[in-house]
């Protein structure tokens, strides 16, 4: 665990705000506290902040991990009242007002903000995780990238047709934005770019399936955009299976209803579960583990404890819950930061939180996207342009924003994928195919 900065020691009499999680919500809260007469400590289990919306681009070898992640220390280096601790939080003592950190001393707080996000949910089938990894962290994305690239490498030399077919079959489970984007990106990789590097694999050798248990893709979007997303994926060669639940997953196959599909690369994009923050606080949660928070994001009658972002269930004025998306996490994090800053300064609290919803988007391959902006619906290239501009814009705080934009432009113009590196393989997956099975 890293040490605390000078700011901690020099203003030790000022209130101490501990923020757990340096994701969108946690960092927005920290930034909103930059002028507060307080010590702010941000704790995260990773030393980087991750731009999760572009993880699938790392998983499909379009961007490098460094393009979408930046050290938390460098993000907060100008904020003199903030310190960063690298550590895994394992619990909270509400009475002693301390945060427990694995292998480190407890950290005491005056105000606590829990912004620990969400993780995959396998709906009780956690043993599927090894065969069907999801993408939530840099490690997940590089692991999936390695799986995809290794499948092509092995298919190139495989002479048994059945095994070759299994190697070139990619199944994505879950038809939300992540599943749609992932399936489209794998199809483009398989059909348009990677096959040029191989001698025995042609664009039509690969089979990409997207399986969704519900009746349509992108259920949060209007039906017309769901239909458009399906049609665009099919044009890319993705087989979209709707209304079919996955009943089993192994390293060899996926069972969709009664059908067993032999596939060596399976990606999970079907469900999320909140972090363990609800258990730490013994708070009331929904079925996905999200903490029910009050209108000021405080938890369980404690005015000094707040939770925010994907780890909470926040009921809005219209009765709907705040969506689990980056803009919502950022806005809510900024609100909590401003609220705490006002309390410390003895100012009036900001008026109640209202989410400015700019809409939903999902990209499908290199030149197509659907965007639901309320009354305006965009699709095709215009949708993709908007998606690209919005994502590059929201990479704010990432010093390499321009670099990422250039990588995209290069990959767009040339069909080149510069980061087809197979790295970080654990032994199990790196073994020859027969042994890994
Ligand atoms: C693949 C993918 C694609 C997505 N695409 C989009 C998109 O296109 N548009 C969009 O708006 N949203 C998208 N999202 C959702 C968006 O990323 C989340 O809504 C957002 O990240 C939530 O922010 P957060 O701060 O609540 O959590 P996170 O950003 O997940 O941050 C949580 C932080 O807490 C840390 N943490 C967790 N537990 C502990 C612990 N015990 N100890 C210490 N640290 C801990 C984590 O390391 C992490 O840094 C996507 C998500 C994924 C996974």
XYZ file of C-alpha atoms and ligand atoms in Angstrom:
490
model
C 0.000 0.000 0.000
C 1.327 3.389 -0.888
C 1.908 6.076 1.734
C -0.125 9.176 2.355
C 0.906 12.503 0.901
C 2.133 15.601 2.679
C -1.317 17.208 2.415
C -2.545 14.589 4.869
C -0.090 15.588 7.528
C -0.076 19.367 7.112
C -3.862 19.795 7.464
C -4.509 16.960 9.849
C -7.114 18.951 11.816
C -9.368 19.435 8.769
C -12.130 16.917 8.036
C -11.008 13.736 6.321
C -13.062 12.555 3.366
C -12.327 9.021 2.249
C -13.485 8.050 -1.229
C -13.334 4.357 -2.063
C -13.120 3.812 -5.824
C -11.371 5.904 -8.445
C -13.918 5.249 -11.147
C -16.145 7.866 -12.744
C -18.120 8.574 -9.576
C -15.224 8.580 -7.118
C -13.011 10.852 -9.194
C -15.859 13.280 -9.881
C -16.474 13.496 -6.125
C -12.754 14.093 -5.479
C -12.593 16.834 -8.124
C -15.649 18.567 -6.681
C -13.834 18.745 -3.338
C -10.733 20.399 -4.742
C -11.367 23.743 -3.028
C -12.697 22.275 0.207
C -10.758 22.836 3.413
C -10.472 19.120 3.876
C -8.185 16.172 3.352
C -9.404 13.887 0.583
C -8.091 10.326 0.317
C -8.979 8.244 -2.714
C -8.503 4.495 -2.255
C -8.573 2.056 -5.160
C -7.445 -1.537 -5.656
C -5.910 -0.492 -8.993
C -3.439 2.324 -9.490
C -5.360 3.498 -12.551
C -8.679 5.011 -13.529
C -10.247 3.073 -16.350
C -12.420 4.336 -19.188
C -14.615 1.225 -19.266
C -16.731 2.209 -22.307
C -13.729 1.511 -24.538
C -12.650 -1.756 -22.907
C -14.102 -3.803 -25.727
C -11.722 -1.999 -28.114
C -8.816 -3.330 -26.041
C -10.418 -6.787 -26.012
C -10.615 -6.749 -29.806
C -7.090 -5.394 -30.337
C -8.090 -1.931 -31.532
C -6.679 0.094 -28.643
C -3.917 -0.534 -26.129
C -4.629 -0.656 -22.391
C -2.611 2.551 -21.921
C -4.999 4.379 -24.267
C -7.936 3.967 -21.908
C -6.373 3.962 -18.444
C -4.416 6.539 -16.529
C -2.729 6.408 -13.108
C -4.945 7.900 -10.406
C -1.938 9.661 -8.926
C -1.271 11.535 -12.140
C -4.958 12.521 -12.468
C -4.967 13.974 -8.938
C -1.437 15.310 -8.815
C -2.508 18.954 -9.106
C -5.152 18.607 -6.402
C -3.121 19.445 -3.318
C -5.747 18.400 -0.776
C -5.982 14.895 -2.264
C -3.960 11.751 -1.550
C -4.118 8.372 -3.202
C -3.907 4.980 -1.524
C -3.507 1.747 -3.441
C -5.365 -0.923 -1.541
C -8.241 -3.394 -1.475
C -10.982 -2.262 0.883
C -12.500 -5.216 2.750
C -14.914 -3.612 5.192
C -16.180 -0.588 7.083
C -16.486 -0.064 10.817
C -19.332 2.428 11.033
C -18.951 2.898 14.778
C -15.209 3.520 14.758
C -15.556 5.351 11.416
C -12.756 3.424 9.781
C -12.165 1.718 6.460
C -10.446 -1.673 6.538
C -7.782 -2.323 3.933
C -6.333 -5.759 3.175
C -2.821 -6.003 4.596
C -2.781 -2.362 5.691
C -3.770 -0.173 8.630
C -7.363 1.020 8.972
C -8.060 4.491 7.586
C -10.335 6.736 9.637
C -12.844 9.091 8.058
C -15.176 11.954 8.879
C -17.061 11.518 5.624
C -17.083 8.334 3.556
C -17.996 8.015 -0.125
C -18.325 4.482 -1.495
C -17.967 4.458 -5.274
C -16.910 0.876 -5.872
C -18.904 0.170 -9.042
C -20.120 -3.221 -10.182
C -18.771 -6.596 -11.297
C -20.044 -9.457 -13.456
C -22.985 -11.500 -12.412
C -23.319 -15.060 -13.630
C -26.754 -15.390 -12.015
C -25.545 -17.977 -9.549
C -23.457 -19.901 -12.112
C -20.106 -18.524 -11.062
C -18.326 -21.611 -12.412
C -19.077 -20.299 -15.928
C -16.680 -17.413 -15.329
C -13.515 -19.245 -16.402
C -14.987 -20.380 -19.698
C -16.869 -17.155 -20.395
C -14.923 -14.194 -18.998
C -16.541 -10.796 -18.955
C -14.745 -7.509 -19.541
C -14.638 -5.150 -16.609
C -10.944 -4.544 -16.012
C -7.799 -4.161 -18.098
C -6.810 -7.710 -17.124
C -10.176 -9.029 -18.328
C -9.833 -7.219 -21.650
C -6.269 -8.373 -22.343
C -7.274 -11.906 -21.394
C -10.188 -11.873 -23.855
C -7.895 -10.330 -26.491
C -5.414 -13.147 -25.960
C -8.204 -15.752 -26.202
C -9.426 -14.305 -29.509
C -5.963 -13.980 -31.036
C -4.894 -17.452 -29.842
C -8.025 -18.961 -31.369
C -6.945 -17.611 -34.772
C -3.357 -18.795 -34.247
C -4.515 -22.297 -33.412
C -7.068 -22.427 -36.202
C -4.330 -21.558 -38.696
C -2.586 -24.883 -37.977
C -5.546 -27.054 -37.005
C -6.343 -29.759 -39.534
C -9.330 -31.357 -37.826
C -12.357 -29.519 -39.337
C -14.544 -29.778 -36.219
C -11.899 -28.417 -33.928
C -11.084 -25.708 -36.416
C -14.740 -24.698 -36.553
C -14.877 -24.527 -32.749
C -11.756 -22.359 -32.730
C -13.293 -19.969 -35.214
C -16.637 -19.759 -33.414
C -17.025 -16.762 -31.091
C -20.044 -16.503 -28.832
C -21.006 -13.318 -27.013
C -23.662 -13.767 -24.314
C -25.863 -10.744 -23.577
C -27.493 -8.293 -25.985
C -27.010 -5.028 -24.085
C -24.614 -2.312 -25.338
C -21.467 -4.215 -24.295
C -22.580 -7.423 -26.025
C -23.627 -5.578 -29.185
C -20.347 -3.633 -29.356
C -18.253 -6.701 -28.600
C -19.990 -8.908 -31.200
C -19.662 -6.206 -33.863
C -15.985 -5.660 -33.086
C -15.171 -9.390 -33.163
C -16.996 -9.744 -36.486
C -15.005 -6.867 -37.978
C -11.761 -8.216 -36.619
C -12.519 -11.684 -37.966
C -13.891 -10.665 -41.316
C -12.084 -7.527 -42.333
C -8.719 -7.259 -40.736
C -7.110 -10.183 -38.963
C -7.727 -12.733 -41.684
C -5.385 -10.787 -43.965
C -2.534 -11.836 -41.683
C -3.286 -15.550 -41.973
C -2.835 -17.928 -44.882
C -5.502 -20.548 -44.247
C -8.252 -18.424 -42.691
C -10.614 -16.549 -44.972
C -13.120 -13.895 -43.805
C -15.996 -16.359 -44.012
C -14.345 -19.014 -41.851
C -15.312 -17.243 -38.647
C -18.725 -17.537 -37.015
C -19.803 -14.882 -34.491
C -22.960 -15.406 -32.439
C -24.693 -12.972 -30.124
C -27.115 -14.682 -27.742
C -29.763 -12.714 -25.851
C -32.444 -14.253 -23.641
C -34.829 -11.307 -24.079
C -36.918 -10.599 -27.164
C -34.635 -7.852 -28.523
C -31.188 -6.285 -28.400
C -30.517 -3.040 -26.496
C -33.700 -3.225 -24.397
C -33.233 0.312 -23.015
C -33.496 1.773 -26.505
C -36.591 2.228 -28.672
C -37.630 -0.816 -30.703
C -36.625 0.799 -34.016
C -33.019 1.250 -32.847
C -32.925 -2.319 -31.491
C -34.062 -3.531 -34.908
C -31.456 -1.362 -36.599
C -28.707 -2.720 -34.331
C -29.750 -6.277 -35.156
C -29.812 -5.580 -38.887
C -26.399 -3.852 -38.750
C -24.867 -6.773 -36.863
C -26.326 -9.213 -39.359
C -24.826 -7.205 -42.207
C -21.474 -7.686 -40.489
C -22.123 -11.423 -40.440
C -23.117 -11.795 -36.769
C -25.797 -14.415 -36.055
C -28.187 -12.854 -33.547
C -30.115 -15.394 -31.414
C -32.949 -13.681 -29.548
C -35.299 -15.123 -26.932
C -32.900 -17.965 -26.179
C -31.376 -18.424 -22.762
C -27.921 -19.876 -22.275
C -28.318 -23.000 -20.144
C -24.705 -24.121 -19.824
C -21.204 -22.902 -20.591
C -18.042 -25.003 -20.717
C -14.587 -24.462 -22.179
C -15.813 -26.392 -25.223
C -19.307 -25.149 -25.881
C -22.317 -23.043 -25.065
C -25.742 -24.605 -24.616
C -28.445 -22.327 -25.981
C -31.741 -24.003 -25.172
C -31.274 -27.561 -26.474
C -28.570 -26.627 -28.964
C -24.882 -27.131 -28.114
C -22.598 -24.766 -29.993
C -18.947 -25.820 -30.036
C -16.935 -22.643 -29.390
C -13.526 -21.929 -27.943
C -14.040 -18.212 -27.324
C -17.008 -17.205 -25.209
C -17.485 -13.703 -23.815
C -19.889 -12.860 -21.007
C -21.785 -9.570 -21.322
C -25.023 -10.649 -19.686
C -25.244 -9.267 -16.207
C -23.754 -7.103 -13.537
C -23.818 -7.225 -9.789
C -22.981 -4.333 -7.486
C -19.740 -4.304 -5.504
C -19.654 -5.593 -1.934
C -20.186 -2.107 -0.472
C -23.746 -3.002 0.570
C -22.425 -5.905 2.648
C -19.744 -3.749 4.276
C -22.456 -1.386 5.494
C -25.075 -4.042 6.142
C -27.311 -1.804 4.021
C -30.605 -2.572 2.314
C -29.959 -3.544 -1.300
C -31.870 -4.653 -4.370
C -31.457 -8.137 -5.870
C -28.328 -7.034 -7.751
C -26.719 -5.905 -4.486
C -27.172 -2.186 -5.201
C -27.529 -0.077 -2.071
C -30.781 1.834 -1.707
C -29.639 5.384 -1.016
C -31.583 8.467 0.037
C -32.138 11.460 -2.230
C -28.773 12.913 -1.062
C -27.035 9.527 -1.636
C -26.574 8.964 2.098
C -26.931 5.411 3.373
C -28.854 3.843 6.241
C -29.596 7.002 8.197
C -25.911 7.943 8.388
C -25.370 11.522 7.324
C -21.598 10.977 6.939
C -21.750 7.919 4.670
C -22.606 8.205 0.975
C -22.664 5.691 -1.851
C -22.713 6.538 -5.534
C -22.390 5.188 -9.070
C -23.032 1.641 -10.229
C -23.044 0.313 -6.681
C -26.290 2.093 -5.746
C -29.984 2.043 -6.585
C -31.025 5.704 -6.684
C -34.711 6.430 -7.237
C -35.235 9.549 -9.326
C -38.143 11.973 -9.035
C -40.075 10.157 -11.786
C -39.783 6.818 -9.962
C -37.197 5.319 -12.328
C -33.754 4.329 -11.127
C -30.631 6.194 -12.186
C -29.043 4.194 -15.030
C -25.716 2.418 -14.560
C -23.801 4.539 -17.054
C -20.706 6.710 -16.864
C -22.427 10.142 -17.164
C -24.824 9.257 -14.316
C -21.912 8.132 -12.109
C -19.957 11.307 -12.907
C -22.851 13.671 -12.259
C -23.807 11.954 -9.003
C -20.183 11.875 -7.825
C -19.841 15.603 -8.526
C -23.080 16.221 -6.616
C -21.869 14.373 -3.521
C -18.534 16.194 -3.614
C -20.343 19.548 -3.789
C -22.703 18.502 -0.981
C -19.867 17.527 1.357
C -17.904 20.688 0.463
C -20.985 22.809 1.313
C -21.453 21.040 4.650
C -17.821 21.542 5.609
C -17.972 25.220 4.685
C -21.315 25.688 6.465
C -22.973 26.724 3.180
C -26.459 25.769 2.029
C -26.491 22.312 0.487
C -26.936 22.163 -3.315
C -30.512 21.574 -4.439
C -31.501 17.970 -4.892
C -29.809 15.873 -7.541
C -31.324 15.784 -11.024
C -29.704 13.696 -13.742
C -29.128 15.335 -17.130
C -29.636 12.422 -19.477
C -27.902 12.908 -22.828
C -29.151 9.593 -24.173
C -27.821 6.132 -24.950
C -25.502 4.980 -27.680
C -24.033 1.744 -28.927
C -21.581 1.292 -31.755
C -21.726 -1.590 -34.198
C -18.432 -2.129 -35.923
C -16.311 0.557 -37.477
C -18.824 2.833 -39.088
C -22.211 2.242 -37.574
C -23.887 3.141 -34.308
C -27.339 3.710 -32.883
C -28.004 6.696 -30.639
C -31.161 7.450 -28.678
C -31.105 11.144 -27.785
C -34.684 11.359 -26.591
C -36.679 12.796 -29.473
C -33.796 12.357 -31.907
C -32.676 8.909 -33.008
C -29.509 8.532 -35.019
C -28.138 5.509 -36.782
C -25.520 4.525 -39.343
C -22.438 6.635 -39.998
C -23.893 9.793 -38.397
C -24.580 7.811 -35.230
C -21.035 6.450 -35.334
C -19.548 9.933 -35.765
C -21.509 11.196 -32.773
C -20.470 8.150 -30.736
C -16.791 8.714 -31.649
C -16.827 12.439 -30.858
C -18.650 11.853 -27.556
C -16.221 9.154 -26.473
C -13.100 11.076 -27.395
C -14.558 14.126 -25.667
C -15.318 12.165 -22.508
C -11.761 10.908 -22.381
C -11.163 14.237 -20.687
C -8.489 13.950 -18.076
C -6.674 11.409 -20.206
C -3.526 13.053 -21.438
C -3.433 10.775 -24.446
C -6.874 11.764 -25.764
C -5.350 12.961 -29.007
C -3.304 9.776 -29.278
C -6.427 7.643 -28.908
C -8.217 9.684 -31.572
C -5.232 9.180 -33.907
C -5.162 5.413 -33.196
C -8.812 5.236 -34.102
C -8.379 7.260 -37.244
C -5.438 5.084 -38.298
C -7.285 1.861 -37.622
C -10.350 3.257 -39.399
C -8.471 4.304 -42.505
C -6.194 1.301 -42.824
C -8.096 -1.595 -41.224
C -4.895 -2.122 -39.272
C -5.042 -3.290 -35.704
C -1.802 -2.260 -34.090
C -2.107 -4.124 -30.819
C -2.568 -7.746 -31.749
C -0.275 -8.870 -28.985
C -0.857 -12.067 -27.058
C 0.290 -11.224 -23.559
C -0.335 -12.109 -19.935
C -1.517 -15.625 -20.653
C -2.014 -17.711 -17.586
C -0.591 -21.203 -17.999
C -3.973 -22.836 -18.166
C -5.002 -20.956 -21.275
C -1.559 -20.954 -22.841
C -1.455 -24.757 -22.790
C -1.941 -26.697 -25.998
C -5.605 -27.041 -26.853
C -6.047 -30.685 -25.817
C -4.628 -30.059 -22.362
C -6.651 -26.920 -21.765
C -9.891 -28.720 -22.643
C -17.350 -3.097 -20.937
C -18.147 -1.914 -20.448
C -18.639 -0.994 -21.359
C -19.358 0.114 -20.917
N -19.810 0.999 -21.851
C -20.406 2.148 -21.439
C -20.780 3.144 -22.385
O -20.576 2.994 -23.592
N -21.345 4.294 -21.910
C -21.563 4.488 -20.570
O -22.041 5.549 -20.177
N -21.259 3.545 -19.660
C -20.679 2.370 -20.062
N -20.337 1.420 -19.139
C -20.738 1.610 -17.735
C -19.818 2.575 -17.021
O -18.482 2.231 -17.252
C -20.164 2.532 -15.548
O -21.494 2.959 -15.396
C -19.259 3.423 -14.724
O -17.925 2.982 -14.842
C -19.686 3.440 -13.265
O -18.809 4.261 -12.561
P -18.492 3.940 -11.031
O -17.585 5.048 -10.591
O -19.728 3.686 -10.276
O -17.692 2.569 -11.050
P -16.314 2.163 -11.777
O -16.007 3.083 -12.898
O -16.493 0.732 -12.052
O -15.250 2.390 -10.618
C -15.225 1.615 -9.460
C -13.822 1.693 -8.884
O -13.830 1.101 -7.596
C -12.687 0.307 -7.432
N -12.988 -0.714 -6.425
C -13.999 -1.615 -6.449
N -13.976 -2.373 -5.350
C -12.932 -1.950 -4.608
C -12.387 -2.348 -3.355
N -12.921 -3.355 -2.637
N -11.303 -1.711 -2.883
C -10.738 -0.694 -3.593
N -11.203 -0.278 -4.777
C -12.306 -0.889 -5.280
C -12.424 -0.259 -8.812
O -11.075 -0.664 -8.965
C -12.797 0.918 -9.714
O -11.691 1.722 -9.984
C -19.610 0.294 -19.543
C -19.120 -0.634 -18.613
C -18.387 -1.725 -19.060
C -17.841 -2.727 -18.057
